[in-house]
Amino acid sequence: MSEHVHPEAAKQLVQNVSTWYMAEIRKERGSAGPDSERLKTLKEELAACAADLLALQDAGPEEAAEIAARYAARSQELGGQ
């Protein structure tokens, strides 16, 4: 993917997905019987989001576009759940 993506747009996509994971973690923790495996997975995904936010700080146009595409797809996936 070689199209130019503004770094702030990529950052917003990652933050949107991070917000979804944080909300799911809160819901899972607050449930009657929290699923420890699901919590572990959600926390790992949230950590991956944090790593990608850091990567965006120094990312070139191609890497920013790749991150943006990945998070746009993930956002659509999560919206369907």
One Martini backbone bead per residue (centre of mass of N, CA, C, O) as a GRO file, in nm:
protein
   81
    1MET     BB    1   0.092   0.039   0.028
    2SER     BB    2   0.127   0.390  -0.109
    3GLU     BB    3  -0.061   0.565   0.020
    4HIS     BB    4  -0.145   0.857   0.169
    5VAL     BB    5  -0.139   0.903   0.528
    6HIS     BB    6  -0.232   1.065   0.783
    7PRO     BB    7  -0.117   1.027   1.096
    8GLU     BB    8  -0.381   1.117   1.244
    9ALA     BB    9  -0.566   0.909   1.109
   10ALA     BB   10  -0.421   0.660   1.212
   11LYS     BB   11  -0.440   0.727   1.511
   12GLN     BB   12  -0.750   0.728   1.527
   13LEU     BB   13  -0.793   0.434   1.452
   14VAL     BB   14  -0.639   0.315   1.691
   15GLN     BB   15  -0.803   0.456   1.914
   16ASN     BB   16  -1.077   0.329   1.846
   17VAL     BB   17  -0.989   0.039   1.904
   18SER     BB   18  -0.892   0.084   2.193
   19THR     BB   19  -1.167   0.169   2.304
   20TRP     BB   20  -1.304  -0.100   2.255
   21TYR     BB   21  -1.119  -0.273   2.435
   22MET     BB   22  -1.168  -0.119   2.699
   23ALA     BB   23  -1.473  -0.170   2.712
   24GLU     BB   24  -1.453  -0.482   2.714
   25ILE     BB   25  -1.292  -0.505   2.972
   26ARG     BB   26  -1.499  -0.373   3.156
   27LYS     BB   27  -1.729  -0.571   3.097
   28GLU     BB   28  -1.586  -0.832   3.180
   29ARG     BB   29  -1.517  -0.749   3.473
   30GLY     BB   30  -1.839  -0.684   3.534
   31SER     BB   31  -1.914  -0.960   3.520
   32ALA     BB   32  -2.018  -1.241   3.678
   33GLY     BB   33  -1.810  -1.422   3.472
   34PRO     BB   34  -1.513  -1.383   3.397
   35ASP     BB   35  -1.304  -1.424   3.116
   36SER     BB   36  -0.972  -1.481   3.122
   37GLU     BB   37  -0.909  -1.526   2.820
   38ARG     BB   38  -1.045  -1.274   2.709
   39LEU     BB   39  -0.887  -1.073   2.875
   40LYS     BB   40  -0.613  -1.147   2.762
   41THR     BB   41  -0.674  -1.082   2.467
   42LEU     BB   42  -0.759  -0.786   2.504
   43LYS     BB   43  -0.488  -0.694   2.629
   44GLU     BB   44  -0.311  -0.770   2.388
   45GLU     BB   45  -0.454  -0.585   2.182
   46LEU     BB   46  -0.404  -0.323   2.338
   47ALA     BB   47  -0.095  -0.344   2.327
   48ALA     BB   48  -0.078  -0.334   2.018
   49CYS     BB   49  -0.191  -0.052   1.993
   50ALA     BB   50   0.030   0.091   2.154
   51ALA     BB   51   0.260   0.007   1.965
   52ASP     BB   52   0.142   0.149   1.711
   53LEU     BB   53   0.144   0.433   1.823
   54LEU     BB   54   0.449   0.443   1.851
   55ALA     BB   55   0.520   0.379   1.554
   56LEU     BB   56   0.385   0.640   1.434
   57GLN     BB   57   0.595   0.853   1.525
   58ASP     BB   58   0.819   0.713   1.296
   59ALA     BB   59   0.655   0.683   1.051
   60GLY     BB   60   0.612   0.634   0.743
   61PRO     BB   61   0.392   0.639   0.489
   62GLU     BB   62   0.373   0.329   0.452
   63GLU     BB   63   0.333   0.243   0.749
   64ALA     BB   64   0.086   0.421   0.804
   65ALA     BB   65  -0.092   0.286   0.587
   66GLU     BB   66  -0.084   0.000   0.707
   67ILE     BB   67  -0.204   0.068   0.982
   68ALA     BB   68  -0.464   0.195   0.880
   69ALA     BB   69  -0.572  -0.053   0.729
   70ARG     BB   70  -0.578  -0.248   0.968
   71TYR     BB   71  -0.773  -0.065   1.150
   72ALA     BB   72  -1.006  -0.042   0.957
   73ALA     BB   73  -1.067  -0.344   0.949
   74ARG     BB   74  -1.098  -0.391   1.253
   75SER     BB   75  -1.329  -0.194   1.296
   76GLN     BB   76  -1.527  -0.349   1.120
   77GLU     BB   77  -1.520  -0.614   1.274
   78LEU     BB   78  -1.607  -0.497   1.556
   79GLY     BB   79  -1.880  -0.374   1.455
   80GLY     BB   80  -1.998  -0.682   1.401
   81GLN     BB   81  -2.005  -0.782   1.723
   0.00000   0.00000   0.00000
